[in-house]
CSV table of C-alpha atoms and ligand atoms in Angstrom, one decimal:
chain,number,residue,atom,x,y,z
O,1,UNK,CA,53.1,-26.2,234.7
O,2,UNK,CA,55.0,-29.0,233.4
O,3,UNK,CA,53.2,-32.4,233.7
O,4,UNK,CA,55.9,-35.2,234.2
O,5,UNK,CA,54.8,-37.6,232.0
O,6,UNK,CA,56.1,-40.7,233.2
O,7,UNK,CA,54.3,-43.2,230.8
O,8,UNK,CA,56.5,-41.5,227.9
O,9,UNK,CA,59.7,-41.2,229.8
O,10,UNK,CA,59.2,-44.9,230.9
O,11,UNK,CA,58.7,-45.8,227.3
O,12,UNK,CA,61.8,-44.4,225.9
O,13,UNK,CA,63.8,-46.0,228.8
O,14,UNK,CA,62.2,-49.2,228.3
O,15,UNK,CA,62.9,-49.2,223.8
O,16,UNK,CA,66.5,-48.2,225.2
O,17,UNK,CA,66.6,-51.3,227.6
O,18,UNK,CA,65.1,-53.3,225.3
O,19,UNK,CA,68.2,-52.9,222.6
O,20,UNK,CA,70.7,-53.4,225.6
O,21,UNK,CA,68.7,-56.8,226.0
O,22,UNK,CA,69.4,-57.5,222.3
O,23,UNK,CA,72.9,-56.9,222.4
O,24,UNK,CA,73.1,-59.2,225.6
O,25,UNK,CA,71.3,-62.1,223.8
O,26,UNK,CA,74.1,-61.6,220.9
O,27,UNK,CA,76.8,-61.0,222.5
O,28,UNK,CA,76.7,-63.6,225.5
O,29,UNK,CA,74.0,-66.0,223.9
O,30,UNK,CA,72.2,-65.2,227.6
O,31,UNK,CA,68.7,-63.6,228.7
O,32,UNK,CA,68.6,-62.0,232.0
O,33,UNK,CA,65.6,-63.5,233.2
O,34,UNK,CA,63.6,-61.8,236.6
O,35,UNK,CA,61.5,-64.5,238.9
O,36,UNK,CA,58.9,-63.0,241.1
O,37,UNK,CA,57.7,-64.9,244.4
O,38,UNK,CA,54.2,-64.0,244.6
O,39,UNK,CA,52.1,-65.6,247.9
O,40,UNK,CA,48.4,-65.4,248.3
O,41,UNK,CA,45.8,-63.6,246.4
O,42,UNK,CA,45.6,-59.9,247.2
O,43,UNK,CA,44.4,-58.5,244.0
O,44,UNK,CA,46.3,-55.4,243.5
O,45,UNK,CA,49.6,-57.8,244.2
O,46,UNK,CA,48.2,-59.9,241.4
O,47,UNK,CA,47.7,-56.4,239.1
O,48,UNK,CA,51.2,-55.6,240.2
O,49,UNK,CA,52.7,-59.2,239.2
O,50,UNK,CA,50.9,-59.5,236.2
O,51,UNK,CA,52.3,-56.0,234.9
O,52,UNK,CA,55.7,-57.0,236.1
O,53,UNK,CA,55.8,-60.0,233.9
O,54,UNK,CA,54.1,-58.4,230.8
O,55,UNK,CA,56.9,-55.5,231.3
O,56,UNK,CA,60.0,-57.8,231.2
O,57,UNK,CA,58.4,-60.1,228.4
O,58,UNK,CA,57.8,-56.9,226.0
O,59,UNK,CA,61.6,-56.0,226.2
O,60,UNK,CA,62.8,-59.9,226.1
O,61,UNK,CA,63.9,-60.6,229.6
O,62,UNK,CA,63.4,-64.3,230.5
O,63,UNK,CA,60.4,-63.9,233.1
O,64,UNK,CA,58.6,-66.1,235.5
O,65,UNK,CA,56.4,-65.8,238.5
O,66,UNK,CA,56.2,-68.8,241.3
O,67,UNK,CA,52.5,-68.7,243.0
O,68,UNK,CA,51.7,-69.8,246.5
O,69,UNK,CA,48.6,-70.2,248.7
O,70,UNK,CA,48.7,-67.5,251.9
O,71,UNK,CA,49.1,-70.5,253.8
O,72,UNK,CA,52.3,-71.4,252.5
O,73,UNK,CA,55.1,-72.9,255.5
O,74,UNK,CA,57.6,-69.7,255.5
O,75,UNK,CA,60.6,-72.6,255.5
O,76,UNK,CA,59.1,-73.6,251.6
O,77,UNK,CA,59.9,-70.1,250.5
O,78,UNK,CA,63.4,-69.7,251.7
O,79,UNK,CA,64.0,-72.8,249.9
O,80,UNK,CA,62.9,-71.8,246.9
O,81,UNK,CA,64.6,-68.2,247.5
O,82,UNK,CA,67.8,-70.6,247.6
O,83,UNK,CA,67.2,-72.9,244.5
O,84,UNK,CA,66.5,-69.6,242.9
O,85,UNK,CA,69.9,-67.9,244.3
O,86,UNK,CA,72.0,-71.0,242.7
O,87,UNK,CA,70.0,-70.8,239.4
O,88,UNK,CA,72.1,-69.4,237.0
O,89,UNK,CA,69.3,-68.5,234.8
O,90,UNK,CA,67.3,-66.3,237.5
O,91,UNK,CA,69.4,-62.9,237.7
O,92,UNK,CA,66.7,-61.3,240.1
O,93,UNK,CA,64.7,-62.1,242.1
O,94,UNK,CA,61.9,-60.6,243.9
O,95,UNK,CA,59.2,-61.2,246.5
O,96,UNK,CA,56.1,-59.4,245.9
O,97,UNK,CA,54.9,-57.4,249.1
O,98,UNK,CA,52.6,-57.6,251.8
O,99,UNK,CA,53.3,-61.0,253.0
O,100,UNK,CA,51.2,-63.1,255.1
O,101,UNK,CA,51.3,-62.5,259.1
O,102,UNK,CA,52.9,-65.8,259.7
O,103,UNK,CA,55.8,-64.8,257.2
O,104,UNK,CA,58.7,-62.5,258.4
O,105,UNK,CA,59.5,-60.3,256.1
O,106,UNK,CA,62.9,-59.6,257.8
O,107,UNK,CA,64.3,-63.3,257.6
O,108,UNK,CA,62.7,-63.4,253.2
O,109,UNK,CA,64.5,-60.3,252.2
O,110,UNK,CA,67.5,-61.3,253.8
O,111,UNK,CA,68.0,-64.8,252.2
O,112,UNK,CA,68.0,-63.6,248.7
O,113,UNK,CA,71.4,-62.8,247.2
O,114,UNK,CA,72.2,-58.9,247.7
O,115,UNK,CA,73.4,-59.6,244.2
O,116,UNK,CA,70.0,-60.6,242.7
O,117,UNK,CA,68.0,-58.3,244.9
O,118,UNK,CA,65.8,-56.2,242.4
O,119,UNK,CA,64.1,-54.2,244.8
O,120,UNK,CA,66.9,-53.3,247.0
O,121,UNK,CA,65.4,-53.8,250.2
O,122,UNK,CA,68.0,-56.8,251.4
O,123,UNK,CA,70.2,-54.6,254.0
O,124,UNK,CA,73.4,-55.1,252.4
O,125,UNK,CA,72.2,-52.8,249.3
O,126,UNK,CA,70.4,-50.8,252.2
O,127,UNK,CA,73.6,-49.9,254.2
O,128,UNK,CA,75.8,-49.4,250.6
O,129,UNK,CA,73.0,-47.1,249.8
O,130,UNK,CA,73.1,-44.8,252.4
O,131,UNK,CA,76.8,-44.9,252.7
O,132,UNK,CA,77.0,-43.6,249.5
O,133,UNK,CA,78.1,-47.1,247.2
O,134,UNK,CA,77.3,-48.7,244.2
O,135,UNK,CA,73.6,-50.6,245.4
O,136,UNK,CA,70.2,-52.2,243.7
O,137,UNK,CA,68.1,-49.1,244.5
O,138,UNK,CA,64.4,-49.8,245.8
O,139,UNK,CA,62.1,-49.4,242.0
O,140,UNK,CA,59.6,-46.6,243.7
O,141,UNK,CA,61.9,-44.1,244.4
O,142,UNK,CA,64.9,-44.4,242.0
O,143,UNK,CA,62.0,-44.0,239.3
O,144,UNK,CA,61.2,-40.7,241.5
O,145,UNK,CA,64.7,-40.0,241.2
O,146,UNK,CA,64.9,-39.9,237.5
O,147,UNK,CA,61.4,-37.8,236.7
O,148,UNK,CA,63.0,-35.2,239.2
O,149,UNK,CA,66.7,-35.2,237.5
O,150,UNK,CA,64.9,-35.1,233.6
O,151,UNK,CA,63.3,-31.7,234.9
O,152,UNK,CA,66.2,-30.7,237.4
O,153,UNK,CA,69.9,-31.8,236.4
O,154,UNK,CA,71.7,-30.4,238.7
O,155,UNK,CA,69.9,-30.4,242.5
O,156,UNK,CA,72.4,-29.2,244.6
O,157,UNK,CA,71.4,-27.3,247.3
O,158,UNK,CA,68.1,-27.6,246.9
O,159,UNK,CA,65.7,-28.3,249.6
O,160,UNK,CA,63.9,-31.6,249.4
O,161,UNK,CA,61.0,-32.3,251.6
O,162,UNK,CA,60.2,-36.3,251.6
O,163,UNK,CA,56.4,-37.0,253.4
O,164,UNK,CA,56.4,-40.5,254.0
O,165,UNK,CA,59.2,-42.9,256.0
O,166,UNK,CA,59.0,-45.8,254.5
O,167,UNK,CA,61.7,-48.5,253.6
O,168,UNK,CA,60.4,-48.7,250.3
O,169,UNK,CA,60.0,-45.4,249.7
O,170,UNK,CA,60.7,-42.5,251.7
O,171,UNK,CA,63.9,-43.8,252.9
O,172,UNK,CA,65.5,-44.6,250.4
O,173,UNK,CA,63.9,-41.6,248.3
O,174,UNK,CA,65.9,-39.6,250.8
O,175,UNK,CA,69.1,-41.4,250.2
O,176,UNK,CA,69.0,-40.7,246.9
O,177,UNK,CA,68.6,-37.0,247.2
O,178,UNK,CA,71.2,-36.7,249.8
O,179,UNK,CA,74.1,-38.3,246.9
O,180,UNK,CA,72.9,-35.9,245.1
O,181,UNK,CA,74.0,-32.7,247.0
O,182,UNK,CA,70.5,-31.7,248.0
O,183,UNK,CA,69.2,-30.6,251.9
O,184,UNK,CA,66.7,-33.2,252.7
O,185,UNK,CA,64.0,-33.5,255.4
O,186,UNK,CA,61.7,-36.6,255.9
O,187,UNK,CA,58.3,-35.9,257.3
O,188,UNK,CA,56.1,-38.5,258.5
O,189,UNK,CA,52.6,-38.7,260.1
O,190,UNK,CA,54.1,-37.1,263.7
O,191,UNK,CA,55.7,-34.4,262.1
O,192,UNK,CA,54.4,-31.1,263.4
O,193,UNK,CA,53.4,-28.7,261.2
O,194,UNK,CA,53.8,-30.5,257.8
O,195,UNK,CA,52.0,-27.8,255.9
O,196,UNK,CA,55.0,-25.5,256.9
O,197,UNK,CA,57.7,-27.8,256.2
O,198,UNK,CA,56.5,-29.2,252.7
O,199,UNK,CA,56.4,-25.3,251.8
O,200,UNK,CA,59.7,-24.7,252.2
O,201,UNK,CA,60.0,-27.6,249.3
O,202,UNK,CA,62.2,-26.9,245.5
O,203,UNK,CA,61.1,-30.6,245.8
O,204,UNK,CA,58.4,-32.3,247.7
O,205,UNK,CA,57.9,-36.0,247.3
O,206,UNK,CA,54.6,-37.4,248.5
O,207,UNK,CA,54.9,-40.8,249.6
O,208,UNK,CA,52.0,-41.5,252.6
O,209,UNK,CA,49.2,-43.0,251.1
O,210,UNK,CA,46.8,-40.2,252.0
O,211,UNK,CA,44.4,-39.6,249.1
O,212,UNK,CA,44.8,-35.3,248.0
O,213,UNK,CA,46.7,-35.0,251.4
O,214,UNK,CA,49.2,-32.0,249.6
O,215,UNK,CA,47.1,-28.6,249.2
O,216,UNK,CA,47.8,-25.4,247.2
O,217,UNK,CA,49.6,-23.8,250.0
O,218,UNK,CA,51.4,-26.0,251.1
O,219,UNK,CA,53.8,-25.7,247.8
O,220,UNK,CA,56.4,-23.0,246.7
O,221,UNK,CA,55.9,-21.6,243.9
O,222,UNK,CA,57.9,-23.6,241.0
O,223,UNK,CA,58.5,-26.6,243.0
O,224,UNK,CA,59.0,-29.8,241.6
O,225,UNK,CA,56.0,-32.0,243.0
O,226,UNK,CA,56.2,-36.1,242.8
O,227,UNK,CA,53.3,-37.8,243.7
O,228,UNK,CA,53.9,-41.5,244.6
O,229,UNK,CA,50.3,-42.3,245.8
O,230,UNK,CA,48.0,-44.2,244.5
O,231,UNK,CA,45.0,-44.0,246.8
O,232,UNK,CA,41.1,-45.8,245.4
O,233,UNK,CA,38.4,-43.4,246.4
O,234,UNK,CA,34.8,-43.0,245.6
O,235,UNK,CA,36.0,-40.9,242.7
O,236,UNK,CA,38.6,-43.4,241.6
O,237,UNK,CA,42.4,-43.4,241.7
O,238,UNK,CA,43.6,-40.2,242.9
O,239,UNK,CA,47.3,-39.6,244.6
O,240,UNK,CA,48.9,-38.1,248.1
O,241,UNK,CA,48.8,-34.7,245.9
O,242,UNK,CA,45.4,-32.2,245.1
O,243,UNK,CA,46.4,-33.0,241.5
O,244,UNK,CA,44.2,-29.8,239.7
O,245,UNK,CA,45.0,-27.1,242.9
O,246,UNK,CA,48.9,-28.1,243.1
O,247,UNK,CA,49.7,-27.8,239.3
O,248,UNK,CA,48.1,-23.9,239.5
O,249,UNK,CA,51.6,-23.6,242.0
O,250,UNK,CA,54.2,-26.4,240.6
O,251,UNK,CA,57.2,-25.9,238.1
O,252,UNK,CA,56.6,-29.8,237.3
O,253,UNK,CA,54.1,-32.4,238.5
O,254,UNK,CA,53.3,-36.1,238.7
O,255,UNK,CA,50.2,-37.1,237.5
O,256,UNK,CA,48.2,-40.6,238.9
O,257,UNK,CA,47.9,-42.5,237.4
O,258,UNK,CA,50.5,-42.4,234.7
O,259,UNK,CA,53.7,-40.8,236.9
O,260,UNK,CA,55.7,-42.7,238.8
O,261,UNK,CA,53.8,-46.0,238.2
O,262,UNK,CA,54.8,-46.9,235.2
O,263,UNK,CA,59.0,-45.9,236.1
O,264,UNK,CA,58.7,-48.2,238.8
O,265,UNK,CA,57.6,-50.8,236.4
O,266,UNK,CA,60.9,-49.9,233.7
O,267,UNK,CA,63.3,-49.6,236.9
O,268,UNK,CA,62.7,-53.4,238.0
O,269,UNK,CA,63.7,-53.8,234.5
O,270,UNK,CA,66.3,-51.8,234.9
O,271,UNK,CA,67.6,-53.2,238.1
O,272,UNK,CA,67.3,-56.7,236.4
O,273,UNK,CA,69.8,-56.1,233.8
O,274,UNK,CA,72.0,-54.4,236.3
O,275,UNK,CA,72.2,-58.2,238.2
O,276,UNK,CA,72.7,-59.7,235.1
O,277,UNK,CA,75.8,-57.4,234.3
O,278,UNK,CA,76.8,-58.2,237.5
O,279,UNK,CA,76.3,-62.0,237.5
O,280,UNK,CA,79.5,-61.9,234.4
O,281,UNK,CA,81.8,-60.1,236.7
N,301,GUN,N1,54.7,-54.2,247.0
N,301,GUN,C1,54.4,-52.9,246.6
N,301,GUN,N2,55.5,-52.3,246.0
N,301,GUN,C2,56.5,-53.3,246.0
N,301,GUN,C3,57.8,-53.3,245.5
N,301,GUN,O1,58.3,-52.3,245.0
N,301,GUN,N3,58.5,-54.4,245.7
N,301,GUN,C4,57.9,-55.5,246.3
N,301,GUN,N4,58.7,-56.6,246.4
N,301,GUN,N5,56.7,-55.5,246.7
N,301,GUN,C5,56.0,-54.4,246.6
């Protein structure tokens, strides 16, 4: 079995990003700089945050994060979303999820600029996604993306089994696989029978927040297996995937921590710069 190791793979993307920021500081005496709303004080948004900012600052992108009490007015935050879409300085922006109840989440997403939306969630880089244009791809899964591509180059025809529906993941995870020729199904938690979908899999992507849900036998043999859980338990940290039992079965597996984590981290990055280069045209 090959264990993905996507602390190493985001490591040499992030040196490579981190030159790319060089060259931009000398050539256009700019910094792309990322600003992160963060409201309230959920402690793994703070963990998140926190590693967001270290992340940017180690390869030199200009990096702030704006902190508000949870019972922030929603109208004070899409004014600030709107300083920050005129500031010529701020090349992405993102708003650190869960909000508040008393926030929509619909109306916040949609007043950043598509065009400094590092997470891809606005629906503008939504719909160019799934119609197959250039878009800001959602961090999670384009980090997903590349582990599977390093192991599999060429994924055409192959059968991708997505377990998880969400907008930040499982959506857009399918997306991604569709562009790139392969026959994808998204299972969710009605799906009938996942055991027998999931084991028709060359590539299963577990995406559902259920701790050691994906067994044994429920993968092909030599599948590709990405794990994008990361559940706490009384025996720590584990992910959607029976890490020891699965990679007896798997061609190539995630492992939690150290997976897709840390790609999610380097594609924000990633995505930052992309703005930027954007921001010149
Ligand atoms: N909360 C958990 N993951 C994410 C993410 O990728 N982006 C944002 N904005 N919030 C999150």
């Amino acid at each position: 079995m090959n264990l993905i190791d996507g602390k190493k793979i985001a490591a040499e993307m992030r040196n490579k990003l981190k030159v790319e920021v060089d060259i931009i500081k000398k050539k256009f005496n700019k910094v792309p700089g990322l600003t992160v709303i963060l409201i309230g004080d959920l402690a793994p948004s703070q963990i998140y945050v926190r590693n967001k900012e270290k992340s940017a600052k180690e390869i030199g992108l200009k990096s702030e994060i704006i902190k508000y009490p949870k019972d922030i007015q929603e109208i004070s935050v899409l004014n600030k979303i709107d300083e920050l879409n005129n500031d010529a300085t701020v090349s992405g922006i993102l708003v650190q999820l869960p909000l508040p109840d008393h926030i929509d989440k619909k109306k916040i997403i949609e007043r950043i600029n598509p065009d400094k939306d590092v997470d891809g969630f606005h629906p503008y880089n939504v719909g160019n996604l799934s119609s197959g244009y250039e878009s800001s791809v959602p961090c999670t899964p384009l980090g997903c993306y590349l582990l599977i591509k390093k192991i599999e180059p060429n994924l055409s025809g192959k059968k991708a089994i997505v377990i998880g529906r969400s907008n930040l993941n499982g959506k857009p995870m399918a997306q991604l696989l569709l562009k790139e020729n392969c026959t994808v199904t998204i299972t969710h938690s009605k799906t009938k029978d996942l055991k027998n979908e999931c084991s028709k899999g060359d590539i299963v992507i577990a995406a559902v927040g259920i701790p050691e849900l994906v067994k044994a036998d429920w993968i092909k043999k030599d599948a590709i297996v990405i794990d994008v859980g990361i559940n706490k338990t009384d025996k720590g940290i584990v992910g959607d995937v029976a890490f020891e039992e699965v990679s007896k079965v798997a061609k190539a597996l995630t492992p939690v921590p150290g997976g897709v984590g840390p790609m999610t981290i380097v594609c924000l990055l990633k995505n930052t710069i992309e703005c930027f280069k954007k921001s010149l045209k």
